[in-house]
Amino acid sequence: MIRKFRGILLVIILLLFFCKLFKDMASHKICAFDRTITHLIRYYTNSEITVVMKGITLLGSANVIFLIAIGTISTFFILRRQLLEPLFLTVATTGSWLLSELLKWSFHRPRPTVNQLLNITGYSFPSAHSMVSLVLYGAIAYLLWIRLPSTRLRWFLTSSFVLLIVFIGISRIYLGVHYPSDVLAGFAAGGIWLTCCVLALNVVSYRTRLARKDLIN
């Protein structure tokens, strides 16, 4: 019950944050923030860092996300021999991509047009890379957290996934294809969707355990 309350509270906080970002974007209040953060991130732009950032951003691309999702879903199905966790990963990842596209077409924010290091078209708000990466890698981290017995290993893997997600977001700003507010909005929207998926997973898991107990009794 406490976990459910915390999850709902987190969704509310992230939703308010997302709405605040959208409001400031629509009124252009966010422009100064976007310029400042972009300048800080791109201050040390050079060819070596650009290569690294392009590599990092690939880990949030549709093709790589698809391959990692398929591999993880297959692994969990083979090891666990049940459908709930693979279904959770499928719904979370697919849903986040569909939701990101829906939000982009709803808000119609153009991408940055100055100093792009990647040739990308389409709308900008929220960042799909940031949103889908947070959902997929966050979902994997959650499943590993509840399954792995080693506390140190759980913290290490979770921290690694968090850093990966953050750097994917930073790479989008560095490469000039997103504003910082796009990335933050992607994280917020991804956090909302992932939390809802985790809450649903916990509810279904609980009801499944109760049903099994009833069958045994």
Short mmCIF file of C-alpha atoms in Angstrom, two decimals:
data_model
loop_
_atom_site.label_atom_id
_atom_site.label_comp_id
_atom_site.label_asym_id
_atom_site.label_seq_id
_atom_site.Cartn_x
_atom_site.Cartn_y
_atom_site.Cartn_z
CA MET A 1 0.00 0.00 0.00
CA ILE A 2 2.84 2.39 0.87
CA ARG A 3 4.61 1.59 -2.42
CA LYS A 4 1.39 2.23 -4.33
CA PHE A 5 0.94 5.59 -2.60
CA ARG A 6 4.54 6.56 -3.36
CA GLY A 7 4.09 5.57 -6.99
CA ILE A 8 0.94 7.65 -7.35
CA LEU A 9 2.64 10.60 -5.63
CA LEU A 10 5.60 10.31 -8.01
CA VAL A 11 3.26 10.31 -11.01
CA ILE A 12 1.54 13.46 -9.75
CA ILE A 13 4.86 15.25 -9.15
CA LEU A 14 6.23 14.31 -12.58
CA LEU A 15 2.97 15.29 -14.26
CA LEU A 16 3.06 18.72 -12.62
CA PHE A 17 6.69 19.10 -13.68
CA PHE A 18 5.86 18.14 -17.27
CA CYS A 19 2.96 20.61 -17.34
CA LYS A 20 5.25 23.34 -16.00
CA LEU A 21 7.78 22.64 -18.75
CA PHE A 22 5.08 22.76 -21.41
CA LYS A 23 3.64 26.00 -20.03
CA ASP A 24 7.06 27.67 -19.97
CA MET A 25 7.83 26.35 -23.45
CA ALA A 26 4.56 27.68 -24.85
CA SER A 27 5.15 31.10 -23.30
CA HIS A 28 8.86 31.08 -24.29
CA LYS A 29 9.89 31.52 -20.64
CA ILE A 30 12.08 28.43 -20.94
CA CYS A 31 14.27 29.91 -23.70
CA ALA A 32 16.84 31.48 -21.35
CA PHE A 33 17.17 28.21 -19.42
CA ASP A 34 17.59 26.24 -22.65
CA ARG A 35 20.28 28.60 -23.93
CA THR A 36 22.23 28.53 -20.66
CA ILE A 37 22.25 24.73 -20.28
CA THR A 38 23.00 24.18 -23.96
CA HIS A 39 25.95 26.58 -23.76
CA LEU A 40 27.34 24.77 -20.71
CA ILE A 41 27.04 21.33 -22.29
CA ARG A 42 28.47 22.41 -25.66
CA TYR A 43 31.21 24.62 -24.24
CA TYR A 44 33.92 21.97 -24.73
CA THR A 45 32.76 20.72 -28.12
CA ASN A 46 35.47 18.85 -30.04
CA SER A 47 35.73 15.94 -32.45
CA GLU A 48 36.64 13.34 -29.79
CA ILE A 49 33.71 14.22 -27.53
CA THR A 50 31.41 14.32 -30.55
CA VAL A 51 32.33 10.74 -31.47
CA VAL A 52 31.62 9.61 -27.89
CA MET A 53 28.31 11.46 -27.78
CA LYS A 54 27.22 9.96 -31.10
CA GLY A 55 28.01 6.52 -29.68
CA ILE A 56 26.03 7.23 -26.51
CA THR A 57 23.04 8.59 -28.41
CA LEU A 58 22.93 5.38 -30.46
CA LEU A 59 22.05 3.51 -27.26
CA GLY A 60 18.78 5.44 -27.26
CA SER A 61 18.06 5.06 -30.98
CA ALA A 62 15.05 3.11 -32.18
CA ASN A 63 17.08 0.26 -33.71
CA VAL A 64 19.26 -0.30 -30.63
CA ILE A 65 16.32 0.07 -28.25
CA PHE A 66 14.43 -2.52 -30.30
CA LEU A 67 17.32 -5.00 -30.22
CA ILE A 68 17.93 -4.54 -26.49
CA ALA A 69 14.21 -4.85 -25.75
CA ILE A 70 13.88 -8.06 -27.79
CA GLY A 71 17.01 -9.53 -26.19
CA THR A 72 15.90 -8.65 -22.66
CA ILE A 73 12.34 -9.87 -23.19
CA SER A 74 13.63 -13.18 -24.59
CA THR A 75 16.11 -13.58 -21.72
CA PHE A 76 13.50 -13.01 -19.03
CA PHE A 77 11.09 -15.41 -20.73
CA ILE A 78 13.72 -18.15 -21.02
CA LEU A 79 15.00 -17.73 -17.45
CA ARG A 80 11.69 -17.09 -15.70
CA ARG A 81 9.38 -19.27 -17.82
CA GLN A 82 6.47 -16.89 -17.35
CA LEU A 83 4.90 -14.12 -19.41
CA LEU A 84 4.30 -11.36 -16.88
CA GLU A 85 7.74 -9.73 -16.87
CA PRO A 86 8.28 -10.03 -20.66
CA LEU A 87 4.81 -8.53 -21.12
CA PHE A 88 5.72 -5.71 -18.73
CA LEU A 89 8.83 -4.90 -20.78
CA THR A 90 6.89 -5.09 -24.04
CA VAL A 91 4.07 -2.81 -22.91
CA ALA A 92 6.43 -0.35 -21.21
CA THR A 93 8.80 0.01 -24.18
CA THR A 94 6.21 -0.02 -26.97
CA GLY A 95 3.89 2.26 -25.05
CA SER A 96 6.65 4.79 -24.36
CA TRP A 97 7.53 5.02 -28.04
CA LEU A 98 3.89 5.47 -29.09
CA LEU A 99 3.31 8.03 -26.34
CA SER A 100 6.43 10.00 -27.30
CA GLU A 101 5.25 10.21 -30.91
CA LEU A 102 1.77 11.28 -29.80
CA LEU A 103 3.19 14.00 -27.57
CA LYS A 104 5.52 15.28 -30.29
CA TRP A 105 2.66 15.64 -32.74
CA SER A 106 0.50 17.25 -30.07
CA PHE A 107 2.99 19.99 -29.14
CA HIS A 108 4.64 20.63 -32.55
CA ARG A 109 7.83 22.16 -31.18
CA PRO A 110 10.48 22.57 -33.90
CA ARG A 111 13.95 21.18 -33.28
CA PRO A 112 16.96 23.46 -32.78
CA THR A 113 18.25 24.61 -36.15
CA VAL A 114 21.66 26.01 -35.17
CA ASN A 115 24.85 23.91 -35.00
CA GLN A 116 23.23 20.50 -35.36
CA LEU A 117 25.84 17.73 -35.32
CA LEU A 118 23.28 15.20 -36.56
CA ASN A 119 20.88 15.66 -39.45
CA ILE A 120 17.52 14.92 -37.81
CA THR A 121 14.07 16.22 -38.67
CA GLY A 122 10.73 16.05 -36.89
CA TYR A 123 9.39 17.63 -33.75
CA SER A 124 11.37 18.16 -30.58
CA PHE A 125 9.17 18.13 -27.45
CA PRO A 126 9.56 15.78 -25.64
CA SER A 127 12.78 13.96 -26.49
CA ALA A 128 11.85 10.43 -27.57
CA HIS A 129 15.42 9.23 -26.97
CA SER A 130 15.24 10.43 -23.36
CA MET A 131 11.74 9.11 -22.77
CA VAL A 132 12.11 5.64 -24.29
CA SER A 133 15.60 5.15 -22.85
CA LEU A 134 14.39 5.97 -19.35
CA VAL A 135 11.50 3.54 -19.71
CA LEU A 136 13.44 0.60 -21.17
CA TYR A 137 16.60 0.87 -19.08
CA GLY A 138 14.55 1.85 -16.05
CA ALA A 139 12.30 -1.18 -16.50
CA ILE A 140 15.30 -3.49 -16.81
CA ALA A 141 16.86 -1.92 -13.71
CA TYR A 142 13.62 -2.42 -11.78
CA LEU A 143 13.34 -6.10 -12.70
CA LEU A 144 16.98 -6.71 -11.80
CA TRP A 145 16.50 -4.84 -8.51
CA ILE A 146 13.63 -7.08 -7.40
CA ARG A 147 15.29 -10.30 -8.62
CA LEU A 148 18.99 -10.02 -7.76
CA PRO A 149 19.98 -11.13 -4.23
CA SER A 150 23.14 -9.00 -3.98
CA THR A 151 22.49 -5.48 -2.68
CA ARG A 152 25.83 -4.21 -4.01
CA LEU A 153 25.16 -5.60 -7.46
CA ARG A 154 21.67 -4.10 -7.49
CA TRP A 155 23.00 -0.65 -6.59
CA PHE A 156 25.85 -0.93 -9.10
CA LEU A 157 23.57 -1.90 -11.98
CA THR A 158 20.91 0.65 -11.08
CA SER A 159 23.51 3.43 -10.84
CA SER A 160 24.96 2.37 -14.19
CA PHE A 161 21.55 2.51 -15.85
CA VAL A 162 20.83 5.92 -14.32
CA LEU A 163 24.13 7.29 -15.64
CA LEU A 164 23.42 5.82 -19.07
CA ILE A 165 19.98 7.43 -19.18
CA VAL A 166 21.35 10.81 -18.09
CA PHE A 167 24.16 10.73 -20.65
CA ILE A 168 21.77 9.78 -23.44
CA GLY A 169 19.81 12.91 -22.57
CA ILE A 170 22.98 15.01 -22.45
CA SER A 171 24.07 13.63 -25.83
CA ARG A 172 20.87 14.91 -27.44
CA ILE A 173 21.63 18.42 -26.20
CA TYR A 174 25.31 18.21 -27.12
CA LEU A 175 24.51 17.07 -30.65
CA GLY A 176 22.14 20.01 -31.09
CA VAL A 177 19.01 17.99 -31.84
CA HIS A 178 17.09 18.82 -28.65
CA TYR A 179 16.67 21.63 -26.17
CA PRO A 180 17.36 20.83 -22.49
CA SER A 181 13.65 21.27 -21.75
CA ASP A 182 12.88 18.58 -24.37
CA VAL A 183 15.14 16.15 -22.53
CA LEU A 184 13.66 17.00 -19.12
CA ALA A 185 10.16 16.60 -20.54
CA GLY A 186 11.16 13.23 -21.97
CA PHE A 187 12.46 12.11 -18.60
CA ALA A 188 9.28 13.33 -16.88
CA ALA A 189 6.93 11.65 -19.36
CA GLY A 190 9.02 8.49 -19.29
CA GLY A 191 8.99 8.49 -15.51
CA ILE A 192 5.20 8.81 -15.49
CA TRP A 193 4.72 5.95 -17.94
CA LEU A 194 7.28 3.67 -16.26
CA THR A 195 5.79 4.26 -12.82
CA CYS A 196 2.31 3.44 -14.13
CA CYS A 197 3.65 0.24 -15.71
CA VAL A 198 5.42 -0.77 -12.48
CA LEU A 199 2.25 -0.13 -10.46
CA ALA A 200 0.27 -2.25 -12.92
CA LEU A 201 2.90 -5.02 -12.75
CA ASN A 202 2.72 -5.08 -8.96
CA VAL A 203 -1.09 -5.22 -8.97
CA VAL A 204 -1.17 -8.07 -11.49
CA SER A 205 1.61 -9.94 -9.63
CA TYR A 206 -0.29 -9.62 -6.35
CA ARG A 207 -3.56 -10.84 -7.85
CA THR A 208 -1.77 -13.71 -9.59
CA ARG A 209 -0.25 -14.85 -6.29
CA LEU A 210 -3.66 -14.69 -4.60
CA ALA A 211 -5.23 -16.72 -7.41
CA ARG A 212 -2.53 -19.38 -7.09
CA LYS A 213 -3.07 -19.60 -3.34
CA ASP A 214 -6.80 -20.05 -3.89
CA LEU A 215 -6.14 -22.86 -6.36
CA ILE A 216 -3.79 -24.61 -3.92
CA ASN A 217 -6.25 -24.27 -1.05
#
